[in-house]
PDB file of C-alpha atoms in Angstrom:
ATOM      1  CA  MET A   1     -67.569  17.497 -11.529  1.00 49.00           C
ATOM      2  CA  SER A   2     -67.337  20.013 -14.271  1.00 47.00           C
ATOM      3  CA  ALA A   3     -67.488  18.924 -17.904  1.00 44.00           C
ATOM      4  CA  ARG A   4     -63.958  20.214 -18.335  1.00 45.00           C
ATOM      5  CA  THR A   5     -62.570  18.188 -15.358  1.00 44.00           C
ATOM      6  CA  GLY A   6     -64.413  15.102 -16.557  1.00 48.00           C
ATOM      7  CA  ALA A   7     -63.012  15.375 -19.917  1.00 45.00           C
ATOM      8  CA  GLY A   8     -59.490  15.794 -18.502  1.00 47.00           C
ATOM      9  CA  LEU A   9     -59.766  12.754 -16.439  1.00 44.00           C
ATOM     10  CA  ALA A  10     -61.092  10.633 -19.377  1.00 46.00           C
ATOM     11  CA  LEU A  11     -58.057  12.059 -21.551  1.00 43.00           C
ATOM     12  CA  ALA A  12     -55.548  11.105 -18.809  1.00 44.00           C
ATOM     13  CA  ALA A  13     -57.051   7.644 -18.473  1.00 44.00           C
ATOM     14  CA  ALA A  14     -56.813   7.121 -22.235  1.00 43.00           C
ATOM     15  CA  CYS A  15     -53.385   8.361 -22.192  1.00 46.00           C
ATOM     16  CA  LEU A  16     -52.527   5.997 -19.393  1.00 43.00           C
ATOM     17  CA  ALA A  17     -53.880   3.105 -21.526  1.00 43.00           C
ATOM     18  CA  GLY A  18     -52.505   4.114 -24.949  1.00 49.00           C
ATOM     19  CA  CYS A  19     -49.811   6.595 -24.497  1.00 51.00           C
ATOM     20  CA  ALA A  20     -47.282   4.651 -22.402  1.00 50.00           C
ATOM     21  CA  PRO A  21     -43.750   4.454 -24.010  1.00 52.00           C
ATOM     22  CA  PRO A  22     -43.022   1.064 -25.654  1.00 53.00           C
ATOM     23  CA  ILE A  23     -41.048  -1.303 -23.567  1.00 53.00           C
ATOM     24  CA  GLN A  24     -37.339  -0.745 -24.286  1.00 57.00           C
ATOM     25  CA  SER A  25     -35.254  -3.848 -24.971  1.00 63.00           C
ATOM     26  CA  ARG A  26     -31.489  -3.518 -24.495  1.00 71.00           C
ATOM     27  CA  PRO A  27     -29.365  -4.072 -27.703  1.00 70.00           C
ATOM     28  CA  ASP A  28     -27.608  -7.307 -28.013  1.00 70.00           C
ATOM     29  CA  LEU A  29     -24.148  -7.588 -26.892  1.00 70.00           C
ATOM     30  CA  PRO A  30     -21.419  -8.272 -29.596  1.00 69.00           C
ATOM     31  CA  ALA A  31     -20.158 -11.844 -29.628  1.00 77.00           C
ATOM     32  CA  PRO A  32     -17.815 -12.430 -26.788  1.00 80.00           C
ATOM     33  CA  GLU A  33     -14.033 -11.615 -27.567  1.00 77.00           C
ATOM     34  CA  GLN A  34     -11.185 -12.797 -25.729  1.00 77.00           C
ATOM     35  CA  VAL A  35      -7.724 -14.082 -26.297  1.00 90.00           C
ATOM     36  CA  THR A  36      -5.467 -16.751 -24.798  1.00 93.00           C
ATOM     37  CA  PRO A  37      -3.130 -15.957 -21.977  1.00 94.00           C
ATOM     38  CA  GLN A  38      -0.325 -16.367 -24.328  1.00 95.00           C
ATOM     39  CA  GLN A  39      -1.684 -13.829 -26.644  1.00 95.00           C
ATOM     40  CA  TRP A  40      -2.143 -11.278 -23.950  1.00 95.00           C
ATOM     41  CA  ALA A  41       1.416 -11.832 -22.732  1.00 95.00           C
ATOM     42  CA  ALA A  42       2.755 -11.490 -26.443  1.00 95.00           C
ATOM     43  CA  GLY A  43       1.275  -7.951 -26.574  1.00 95.00           C
ATOM     44  CA  CYS A  44       2.369  -6.756 -23.290  1.00 96.00           C
ATOM     45  CA  GLU A  45       5.960  -6.156 -21.770  1.00 92.00           C
ATOM     46  CA  PRO A  46       7.126  -6.763 -18.102  1.00 91.00           C
ATOM     47  CA  TRP A  47       6.367  -3.533 -16.094  1.00 94.00           C
ATOM     48  CA  ASP A  48       4.560  -2.094 -19.099  1.00 96.00           C
ATOM     49  CA  ASP A  49       2.869   1.268 -19.135  1.00 97.00           C
ATOM     50  CA  TRP A  50      -0.098   1.524 -16.809  1.00 97.00           C
ATOM     51  CA  ASP A  51      -2.664   2.722 -19.282  1.00 97.00           C
ATOM     52  CA  LYS A  52      -1.590   0.496 -22.252  1.00 98.00           C
ATOM     53  CA  PRO A  53      -4.639  -1.384 -23.620  1.00 97.00           C
ATOM     54  CA  ALA A  54      -4.620  -4.970 -23.473  1.00 96.00           C
ATOM     55  CA  PRO A  55      -7.260  -7.563 -24.439  1.00 95.00           C
ATOM     56  CA  PRO A  56      -9.299  -9.438 -21.731  1.00 96.00           C
ATOM     57  CA  TYR A  57      -8.702 -13.098 -21.200  1.00 96.00           C
ATOM     58  CA  ARG A  58     -10.171 -15.888 -19.001  1.00 96.00           C
ATOM     59  CA  ILE A  59      -8.055 -16.780 -16.072  1.00 96.00           C
ATOM     60  CA  HIS A  60      -9.966 -19.587 -14.812  1.00 96.00           C
ATOM     61  CA  GLY A  61     -13.769 -20.377 -14.605  1.00 95.00           C
ATOM     62  CA  SER A  62     -15.801 -17.064 -14.038  1.00 95.00           C
ATOM     63  CA  THR A  63     -12.461 -15.108 -13.290  1.00 97.00           C
ATOM     64  CA  TYR A  64     -11.184 -12.821 -16.001  1.00 97.00           C
ATOM     65  CA  TYR A  65      -8.229 -10.413 -16.484  1.00 97.00           C
ATOM     66  CA  VAL A  66      -9.843  -6.971 -17.755  1.00 98.00           C
ATOM     67  CA  GLY A  67      -6.980  -4.638 -16.934  1.00 98.00           C
ATOM     68  CA  THR A  68      -4.332  -2.938 -18.929  1.00 98.00           C
ATOM     69  CA  CYS A  69      -0.803  -4.321 -19.806  1.00 97.00           C
ATOM     70  CA  GLY A  70       0.613  -2.660 -16.670  1.00 98.00           C
ATOM     71  CA  ILE A  71      -2.169  -2.624 -14.138  1.00 98.00           C
ATOM     72  CA  SER A  72      -4.499  -5.564 -13.262  1.00 98.00           C
ATOM     73  CA  ALA A  73      -8.198  -5.468 -12.928  1.00 98.00           C
ATOM     74  CA  ILE A  74     -10.037  -8.697 -12.134  1.00 98.00           C
ATOM     75  CA  LEU A  75     -13.609  -9.516 -12.956  1.00 98.00           C
ATOM     76  CA  VAL A  76     -15.427 -12.274 -11.323  1.00 97.00           C
ATOM     77  CA  ALA A  77     -18.563 -12.623 -13.369  1.00 96.00           C
ATOM     78  CA  GLY A  78     -21.969 -13.620 -12.223  1.00 94.00           C
ATOM     79  CA  PRO A  79     -25.418 -14.233 -13.926  1.00 91.00           C
ATOM     80  CA  ALA A  80     -27.049 -11.541 -11.657  1.00 88.00           C
ATOM     81  CA  GLY A  81     -24.020  -9.202 -11.185  1.00 94.00           C
ATOM     82  CA  HIS A  82     -20.287  -9.116 -11.319  1.00 97.00           C
ATOM     83  CA  LEU A  83     -17.461  -8.283  -8.927  1.00 98.00           C
ATOM     84  CA  LEU A  84     -14.701  -6.195 -10.053  1.00 98.00           C
ATOM     85  CA  ILE A  85     -11.346  -5.841  -8.186  1.00 98.00           C
ATOM     86  CA  ASP A  86      -9.448  -2.588  -8.986  1.00 98.00           C
ATOM     87  CA  SER A  87     -10.291  -0.117 -11.773  1.00 98.00           C
ATOM     88  CA  GLY A  88      -6.911   1.173 -12.760  1.00 98.00           C
ATOM     89  CA  THR A  89      -6.177   4.962 -13.288  1.00 98.00           C
ATOM     90  CA  GLU A  90      -8.890   7.135 -14.651  1.00 98.00           C
ATOM     91  CA  ALA A  91      -7.799   6.616 -18.229  1.00 98.00           C
ATOM     92  CA  GLY A  92      -7.284   2.844 -17.505  1.00 98.00           C
ATOM     93  CA  ALA A  93     -10.827   2.510 -16.352  1.00 98.00           C
ATOM     94  CA  GLU A  94     -11.875   3.103 -19.940  1.00 98.00           C
ATOM     95  CA  VAL A  95      -9.905  -0.006 -21.028  1.00 98.00           C
ATOM     96  CA  VAL A  96     -11.365  -2.029 -18.191  1.00 98.00           C
ATOM     97  CA  LEU A  97     -15.059  -1.109 -19.149  1.00 97.00           C
ATOM     98  CA  ASP A  98     -14.407  -1.635 -22.788  1.00 96.00           C
ATOM     99  CA  ASN A  99     -12.729  -5.054 -21.863  1.00 96.00           C
ATOM    100  CA  ILE A 100     -15.730  -6.188 -19.833  1.00 96.00           C
ATOM    101  CA  GLY A 101     -17.945  -5.583 -22.761  1.00 94.00           C
ATOM    102  CA  LYS A 102     -15.570  -7.315 -25.067  1.00 94.00           C
ATOM    103  CA  LEU A 103     -16.113 -10.424 -22.895  1.00 95.00           C
ATOM    104  CA  GLY A 104     -19.834 -10.267 -23.597  1.00 93.00           C
ATOM    105  CA  PHE A 105     -20.882  -8.771 -20.121  1.00 94.00           C
ATOM    106  CA  ARG A 106     -22.528  -5.602 -19.588  1.00 93.00           C
ATOM    107  CA  PRO A 107     -20.539  -2.989 -17.619  1.00 94.00           C
ATOM    108  CA  ASP A 108     -23.631  -1.689 -15.919  1.00 94.00           C
ATOM    109  CA  GLU A 109     -24.046  -5.061 -14.326  1.00 95.00           C
ATOM    110  CA  ILE A 110     -21.022  -4.757 -12.141  1.00 97.00           C
ATOM    111  CA  ALA A 111     -22.632  -5.104  -8.654  1.00 96.00           C
ATOM    112  CA  SER A 112     -19.678  -4.239  -6.499  1.00 97.00           C
ATOM    113  CA  LEU A 113     -16.280  -2.635  -7.049  1.00 98.00           C
ATOM    114  CA  LEU A 114     -13.451  -3.713  -4.709  1.00 98.00           C
ATOM    115  CA  HIS A 115      -9.817  -2.505  -4.237  1.00 98.00           C
ATOM    116  CA  SER A 116      -6.349  -3.786  -3.589  1.00 98.00           C
ATOM    117  CA  HIS A 117      -4.751  -0.603  -2.305  1.00 98.00           C
ATOM    118  CA  GLU A 118      -5.873   3.106  -2.195  1.00 98.00           C
ATOM    119  CA  HIS A 119      -3.445   4.683  -4.787  1.00 98.00           C
ATOM    120  CA  PHE A 120      -4.670   6.359  -7.999  1.00 97.00           C
ATOM    121  CA  ASP A 121      -2.879   3.714 -10.294  1.00 97.00           C
ATOM    122  CA  HIS A 122      -5.417   1.111  -8.877  1.00 98.00           C
ATOM    123  CA  THR A 123      -8.440   3.039  -7.694  1.00 98.00           C
ATOM    124  CA  GLY A 124      -8.186   6.142  -9.729  1.00 98.00           C
ATOM    125  CA  GLY A 125     -10.862   4.819 -12.000  1.00 98.00           C
ATOM    126  CA  HIS A 126     -13.366   3.989  -9.352  1.00 98.00           C
ATOM    127  CA  ALA A 127     -15.487   7.066  -9.860  1.00 98.00           C
ATOM    128  CA  ARG A 128     -15.642   6.421 -13.645  1.00 98.00           C
ATOM    129  CA  VAL A 129     -16.717   2.721 -13.129  1.00 98.00           C
ATOM    130  CA  LYS A 130     -19.299   3.819 -10.383  1.00 98.00           C
ATOM    131  CA  GLN A 131     -20.677   6.302 -13.011  1.00 97.00           C
ATOM    132  CA  ALA A 132     -20.911   3.682 -15.675  1.00 96.00           C
ATOM    133  CA  SER A 133     -22.309   0.968 -13.501  1.00 96.00           C
ATOM    134  CA  GLY A 134     -23.842   2.141 -10.339  1.00 96.00           C
ATOM    135  CA  ALA A 135     -21.703  -0.483  -8.661  1.00 97.00           C
ATOM    136  CA  HIS A 136     -21.384  -0.530  -4.756  1.00 97.00           C
ATOM    137  CA  ILE A 137     -17.935   0.765  -3.861  1.00 98.00           C
ATOM    138  CA  VAL A 138     -16.573  -1.690  -1.301  1.00 98.00           C
ATOM    139  CA  ALA A 139     -13.436  -0.462   0.837  1.00 98.00           C
ATOM    140  CA  SER A 140     -11.611  -1.311   3.988  1.00 98.00           C
ATOM    141  CA  PRO A 141     -12.145   1.307   6.882  1.00 98.00           C
ATOM    142  CA  ALA A 142      -8.508   2.655   6.396  1.00 98.00           C
ATOM    143  CA  ALA A 143      -8.777   3.068   2.628  1.00 98.00           C
ATOM    144  CA  ALA A 144     -12.310   4.629   2.543  1.00 98.00           C
ATOM    145  CA  PRO A 145     -10.993   8.200   3.568  1.00 98.00           C
ATOM    146  CA  ALA A 146      -8.653   8.217   0.683  1.00 98.00           C
ATOM    147  CA  LEU A 147     -11.446   7.086  -1.865  1.00 98.00           C
ATOM    148  CA  ARG A 148     -13.951   9.673  -0.473  1.00 98.00           C
ATOM    149  CA  SER A 149     -11.480  12.572  -0.689  1.00 98.00           C
ATOM    150  CA  GLY A 150      -9.267  11.387  -3.569  1.00 98.00           C
ATOM    151  CA  LEU A 151      -6.174  12.149  -1.546  1.00 97.00           C
ATOM    152  CA  SER A 152      -3.860   9.756   0.450  1.00 95.00           C
ATOM    153  CA  ILE A 153      -4.123   9.949   4.340  1.00 96.00           C
ATOM    154  CA  ALA A 154      -1.078  11.036   6.401  1.00 96.00           C
ATOM    155  CA  GLU A 155      -0.486   7.564   7.702  1.00 97.00           C
ATOM    156  CA  ASP A 156       0.321   6.348   4.167  1.00 98.00           C
ATOM    157  CA  PRO A 157       4.158   5.899   3.984  1.00 98.00           C
ATOM    158  CA  GLN A 158       3.681   7.381   0.360  1.00 97.00           C
ATOM    159  CA  TYR A 159       1.587  10.418   1.441  1.00 97.00           C
ATOM    160  CA  GLY A 160       2.149  13.320  -0.840  1.00 94.00           C
ATOM    161  CA  LEU A 161       3.823  11.242  -3.634  1.00 94.00           C
ATOM    162  CA  HIS A 162       0.791  10.567  -5.787  1.00 92.00           C
ATOM    163  CA  GLU A 163      -1.540  12.545  -7.773  1.00 88.00           C
ATOM    164  CA  PRO A 164      -5.152  12.925  -6.590  1.00 95.00           C
ATOM    165  CA  MET A 165      -8.018  10.796  -7.793  1.00 97.00           C
ATOM    166  CA  ALA A 166     -11.619  11.542  -8.448  1.00 98.00           C
ATOM    167  CA  PRO A 167     -13.431  11.183  -5.185  1.00 98.00           C
ATOM    168  CA  VAL A 168     -16.107   8.454  -4.872  1.00 98.00           C
ATOM    169  CA  ALA A 169     -18.493   7.594  -2.236  1.00 98.00           C
ATOM    170  CA  VAL A 170     -17.940   4.480  -0.244  1.00 98.00           C
ATOM    171  CA  ASP A 171     -21.035   2.349   0.197  1.00 98.00           C
ATOM    172  CA  VAL A 172     -19.794  -0.827   2.056  1.00 97.00           C
ATOM    173  CA  LEU A 173     -17.043  -1.169   4.495  1.00 98.00           C
ATOM    174  CA  VAL A 174     -15.178  -4.599   4.702  1.00 98.00           C
ATOM    175  CA  ARG A 175     -12.452  -5.819   7.128  1.00 98.00           C
ATOM    176  CA  GLY A 176     -10.197  -8.653   6.874  1.00 98.00           C
ATOM    177  CA  GLY A 177     -11.993 -12.003   6.998  1.00 98.00           C
ATOM    178  CA  GLU A 178     -15.305 -10.496   5.754  1.00 98.00           C
ATOM    179  CA  THR A 179     -16.616 -11.618   2.499  1.00 98.00           C
ATOM    180  CA  VAL A 180     -18.259 -10.176  -0.689  1.00 97.00           C
ATOM    181  CA  ARG A 181     -20.522 -12.566  -2.644  1.00 93.00           C
ATOM    182  CA  SER A 182     -21.805 -13.330  -6.125  1.00 89.00           C
ATOM    183  CA  GLU A 183     -23.537 -16.340  -7.503  1.00 85.00           C
ATOM    184  CA  THR A 184     -20.282 -17.672  -8.718  1.00 86.00           C
ATOM    185  CA  ALA A 185     -17.750 -16.993  -5.921  1.00 92.00           C
ATOM    186  CA  THR A 186     -17.324 -15.690  -2.521  1.00 96.00           C
ATOM    187  CA  LEU A 187     -14.359 -13.301  -2.120  1.00 98.00           C
ATOM    188  CA  THR A 188     -12.727 -13.174   1.320  1.00 98.00           C
ATOM    189  CA  ALA A 189     -10.796 -10.088   2.280  1.00 98.00           C
ATOM    190  CA  ILE A 190      -7.376 -10.411   3.651  1.00 98.00           C
ATOM    191  CA  ALA A 191      -5.908  -7.415   5.470  1.00 98.00           C
ATOM    192  CA  THR A 192      -2.488  -6.749   4.193  1.00 98.00           C
ATOM    193  CA  PRO A 193      -1.455  -3.259   5.314  1.00 98.00           C
ATOM    194  CA  GLY A 194       1.991  -1.991   4.663  1.00 98.00           C
ATOM    195  CA  HIS A 195       2.289  -0.619   1.101  1.00 98.00           C
ATOM    196  CA  THR A 196      -0.759   1.418   2.281  1.00 98.00           C
ATOM    197  CA  PRO A 197      -2.764   1.438   5.588  1.00 98.00           C
ATOM    198  CA  GLY A 198      -6.031   0.280   3.838  1.00 98.00           C
ATOM    199  CA  ALA A 199      -4.506  -2.436   1.646  1.00 98.00           C
ATOM    200  CA  LEU A 200      -6.623  -5.571   0.973  1.00 98.00           C
ATOM    201  CA  SER A 201      -5.757  -8.900  -0.608  1.00 98.00           C
ATOM    202  CA  TRP A 202      -8.580 -11.310  -1.822  1.00 98.00           C
ATOM    203  CA  THR A 203      -9.144 -14.843  -1.978  1.00 98.00           C
ATOM    204  CA  TRP A 204     -11.750 -17.032  -3.627  1.00 98.00           C
ATOM    205  CA  ARG A 205     -12.485 -20.441  -5.064  1.00 97.00           C
ATOM    206  CA  SER A 206     -13.087 -20.417  -8.889  1.00 96.00           C
ATOM    207  CA  CYS A 207     -14.481 -23.401 -10.575  1.00 95.00           C
ATOM    208  CA  ASP A 208     -14.715 -23.991 -14.389  1.00 94.00           C
ATOM    209  CA  ALA A 209     -17.465 -25.945 -16.365  1.00 92.00           C
ATOM    210  CA  ALA A 210     -15.696 -29.176 -15.807  1.00 96.00           C
ATOM    211  CA  GLY A 211     -15.745 -28.877 -12.090  1.00 95.00           C
ATOM    212  CA  ASP A 212     -11.961 -27.935 -11.879  1.00 96.00           C
ATOM    213  CA  CYS A 213     -11.661 -25.612  -8.829  1.00 97.00           C
ATOM    214  CA  LEU A 214      -8.743 -23.419  -7.797  1.00 97.00           C
ATOM    215  CA  ASP A 215      -8.033 -21.300  -4.889  1.00 98.00           C
ATOM    216  CA  VAL A 216      -7.228 -17.911  -6.455  1.00 98.00           C
ATOM    217  CA  VAL A 217      -5.522 -15.138  -4.568  1.00 98.00           C
ATOM    218  CA  TYR A 218      -5.271 -11.517  -5.572  1.00 98.00           C
ATOM    219  CA  ALA A 219      -2.340 -10.434  -3.424  1.00 98.00           C
ATOM    220  CA  ASP A 220      -1.723  -6.705  -2.995  1.00 98.00           C
ATOM    221  CA  SER A 221       1.318  -4.854  -3.723  1.00 96.00           C
ATOM    222  CA  LEU A 222       3.699  -5.382  -0.609  1.00 96.00           C
ATOM    223  CA  SER A 223       6.533  -3.256  -1.242  1.00 96.00           C
ATOM    224  CA  ALA A 224       7.945  -1.130   1.620  1.00 97.00           C
ATOM    225  CA  ILE A 225       8.472   2.227  -0.167  1.00 96.00           C
ATOM    226  CA  SER A 226       7.876   5.653   0.943  1.00 97.00           C
ATOM    227  CA  ARG A 227       8.218   9.407   0.528  1.00 97.00           C
ATOM    228  CA  GLU A 228      11.561  10.927   1.484  1.00 96.00           C
ATOM    229  CA  GLY A 229      12.069  11.247   5.121  1.00 96.00           C
ATOM    230  CA  TYR A 230       9.676   8.452   6.207  1.00 97.00           C
ATOM    231  CA  ARG A 231      11.104   5.679   8.467  1.00 98.00           C
ATOM    232  CA  PHE A 232       9.385   2.538   8.836  1.00 98.00           C
ATOM    233  CA  ALA A 233      11.250   2.007  12.107  1.00 98.00           C
ATOM    234  CA  ASP A 234       9.559   4.946  13.616  1.00 98.00           C
ATOM    235  CA  HIS A 235       6.233   3.235  13.255  1.00 98.00           C
ATOM    236  CA  PRO A 236       6.499  -0.133  15.031  1.00 98.00           C
ATOM    237  CA  ALA A 237       2.807  -0.853  15.230  1.00 98.00           C
ATOM    238  CA  TYR A 238       2.489  -0.235  11.611  1.00 98.00           C
ATOM    239  CA  VAL A 239       5.495  -2.740  10.814  1.00 98.00           C
ATOM    240  CA  ALA A 240       3.940  -5.285  13.103  1.00 98.00           C
ATOM    241  CA  ALA A 241       0.637  -4.996  10.985  1.00 98.00           C
ATOM    242  CA  PHE A 242       2.701  -5.374   7.879  1.00 98.00           C
ATOM    243  CA  ARG A 243       4.317  -8.500   9.191  1.00 98.00           C
ATOM    244  CA  ALA A 244       0.998  -9.785  10.247  1.00 98.00           C
ATOM    245  CA  GLY A 245      -0.629  -9.336   6.855  1.00 98.00           C
ATOM    246  CA  LEU A 246       2.328 -11.134   5.219  1.00 98.00           C
ATOM    247  CA  GLN A 247       1.741 -14.233   7.439  1.00 98.00           C
ATOM    248  CA  ARG A 248      -1.897 -14.183   6.685  1.00 98.00           C
ATOM    249  CA  LEU A 249      -0.978 -14.298   2.918  1.00 98.00           C
ATOM    250  CA  ARG A 250       1.452 -17.118   3.519  1.00 98.00           C
ATOM    251  CA  GLU A 251      -1.222 -19.198   5.360  1.00 98.00           C
ATOM    252  CA  THR A 252      -3.778 -18.659   2.413  1.00 98.00           C
ATOM    253  CA  ALA A 253      -4.594 -21.678   0.101  1.00 97.00           C
ATOM    254  CA  CYS A 254      -3.094 -20.379  -3.140  1.00 97.00           C
ATOM    255  CA  ASP A 255      -3.279 -22.449  -6.498  1.00 97.00           C
ATOM    256  CA  LEU A 256      -3.175 -19.377  -8.598  1.00 98.00           C
ATOM    257  CA  LEU A 257      -1.536 -15.947  -7.627  1.00 98.00           C
ATOM    258  CA  LEU A 258      -2.569 -12.735  -9.165  1.00 98.00           C
ATOM    259  CA  THR A 259      -1.168  -9.208  -8.258  1.00 98.00           C
ATOM    260  CA  PRO A 260      -2.120  -5.559  -8.970  1.00 98.00           C
ATOM    261  CA  HIS A 261       1.107  -5.023 -10.929  1.00 98.00           C
ATOM    262  CA  PRO A 262       1.207  -8.261 -13.217  1.00 97.00           C
ATOM    263  CA  SER A 263       5.002  -8.534 -13.194  1.00 94.00           C
ATOM    264  CA  ALA A 264       5.161  -8.517  -9.474  1.00 96.00           C
ATOM    265  CA  SER A 265       4.308 -12.064  -9.487  1.00 97.00           C
ATOM    266  CA  GLU A 266       5.609 -12.803 -13.046  1.00 95.00           C
ATOM    267  CA  MET A 267       2.094 -12.957 -14.496  1.00 96.00           C
ATOM    268  CA  VAL A 268       3.378 -11.988 -18.014  1.00 95.00           C
ATOM    269  CA  ALA A 269       5.945 -14.807 -17.918  1.00 94.00           C
ATOM    270  CA  ARG A 270       3.332 -17.364 -16.538  1.00 95.00           C
ATOM    271  CA  ALA A 271       0.845 -16.282 -18.967  1.00 95.00           C
ATOM    272  CA  ALA A 272       3.270 -16.878 -21.942  1.00 95.00           C
ATOM    273  CA  SER A 273       3.645 -20.531 -20.752  1.00 93.00           C
ATOM    274  CA  GLY A 274      -0.123 -20.853 -21.254  1.00 89.00           C
ATOM    275  CA  THR A 275      -1.283 -20.963 -17.763  1.00 90.00           C
ATOM    276  CA  LEU A 276      -1.036 -18.880 -14.681  1.00 94.00           C
ATOM    277  CA  VAL A 277      -1.335 -21.779 -12.310  1.00 94.00           C
ATOM    278  CA  GLY A 278       1.890 -22.538 -10.606  1.00 90.00           C
ATOM    279  CA  GLY A 279       5.105 -20.483 -10.840  1.00 92.00           C
ATOM    280  CA  MET A 280       5.277 -17.996  -7.977  1.00 95.00           C
ATOM    281  CA  SER A 281       3.464 -19.137  -4.792  1.00 96.00           C
ATOM    282  CA  CYS A 282       1.732 -16.742  -2.177  1.00 98.00           C
ATOM    283  CA  ALA A 283       4.337 -17.851   0.423  1.00 98.00           C
ATOM    284  CA  ALA A 284       7.144 -16.948  -1.970  1.00 97.00           C
ATOM    285  CA  TYR A 285       5.576 -13.556  -2.758  1.00 98.00           C
ATOM    286  CA  ALA A 286       5.072 -12.756   0.956  1.00 98.00           C
ATOM    287  CA  ASP A 287       8.644 -14.097   1.704  1.00 98.00           C
ATOM    288  CA  ALA A 288      10.139 -11.611  -0.958  1.00 98.00           C
ATOM    289  CA  ALA A 289       8.113  -8.744   0.446  1.00 98.00           C
ATOM    290  CA  GLU A 290       9.249  -9.397   4.006  1.00 98.00           C
ATOM    291  CA  ALA A 291      12.948  -9.525   2.824  1.00 98.00           C
ATOM    292  CA  ARG A 292      12.525  -6.108   1.150  1.00 98.00           C
ATOM    293  CA  LEU A 293      11.063  -4.828   4.467  1.00 98.00           C
ATOM    294  CA  ASP A 294      13.879  -6.130   6.421  1.00 98.00           C
ATOM    295  CA  ALA A 295      16.448  -4.574   4.077  1.00 97.00           C
ATOM    296  CA  ARG A 296      14.589  -1.289   4.336  1.00 98.00           C
ATOM    297  CA  LEU A 297      14.665  -1.441   8.222  1.00 98.00           C
ATOM    298  CA  ALA A 298      18.405  -2.407   8.107  1.00 97.00           C
ATOM    299  CA  GLU A 299      19.107   0.527   5.903  1.00 96.00           C
ATOM    300  CA  GLU A 300      17.229   2.866   8.085  1.00 96.00           C
ATOM    301  CA  ALA A 301      19.151   1.627  11.266  1.00 95.00           C
ATOM    302  CA  ASP A 302      22.548   2.115   9.421  1.00 91.00           C
ATOM    303  CA  GLY A 303      21.425   5.606   8.330  1.00 74.00           C
TER     304      GLY A 303
END
């Protein structure tokens, strides 16, 4: 070994011992900030603007509302990673991330990002949340192509109506009946296609510190709306799947109903009363959706 090589090795060893960067400590989070459901409702209008900022609030136990006034995003917090359902629009995702921080949680500790349905007002912010958190993107098989491409698929009744989204890679596929878990909750997917082919609803049991447990359901948008010229009657298999999803929702234990558009389940009015428990049930929500589907089919038959 040459003297030069020996000196170089000695210098490298010394640097390993003494030149390593100091251990980085993460800055403390600000004190948790949240409002009551009544305060949230006071600042939001029924069918409000999709990107209008709204403060976060605790729904029950480890379940929190972190969305905007017009579009829901639901956080199920866990000590080793959080689950987030929906991200809102690309602009709304900034509100969602900010709200998670306001609750005293770190956005980069979102472990999994789930969806209701694959339209830009609910999943347009997925790429932004993925960038900020590194979360696994969880999607139904039918929704995954839309998330990956940023474009609705041709089977979507609203194909061509919505603006494109930023594409995002899908890490995990989940089907109806399958689960996504954290330390505080097990979320079970309910296949509820109809509004879109890949739509999912979610159910989980949320318990508070006093041991009061509620069955929470995040039921997807179930409206039978479409682009001009699309006829649900021309797609009997799709209509059958639509009705089957509605029946699954009716049969799901449902103490507390949440929806991607808050006012679709009267969330603003219920929050104004001080609690989201009670009010519209999952069965009533499904019944109303099926009545609208029946009316649409009758309209198509008359036309």
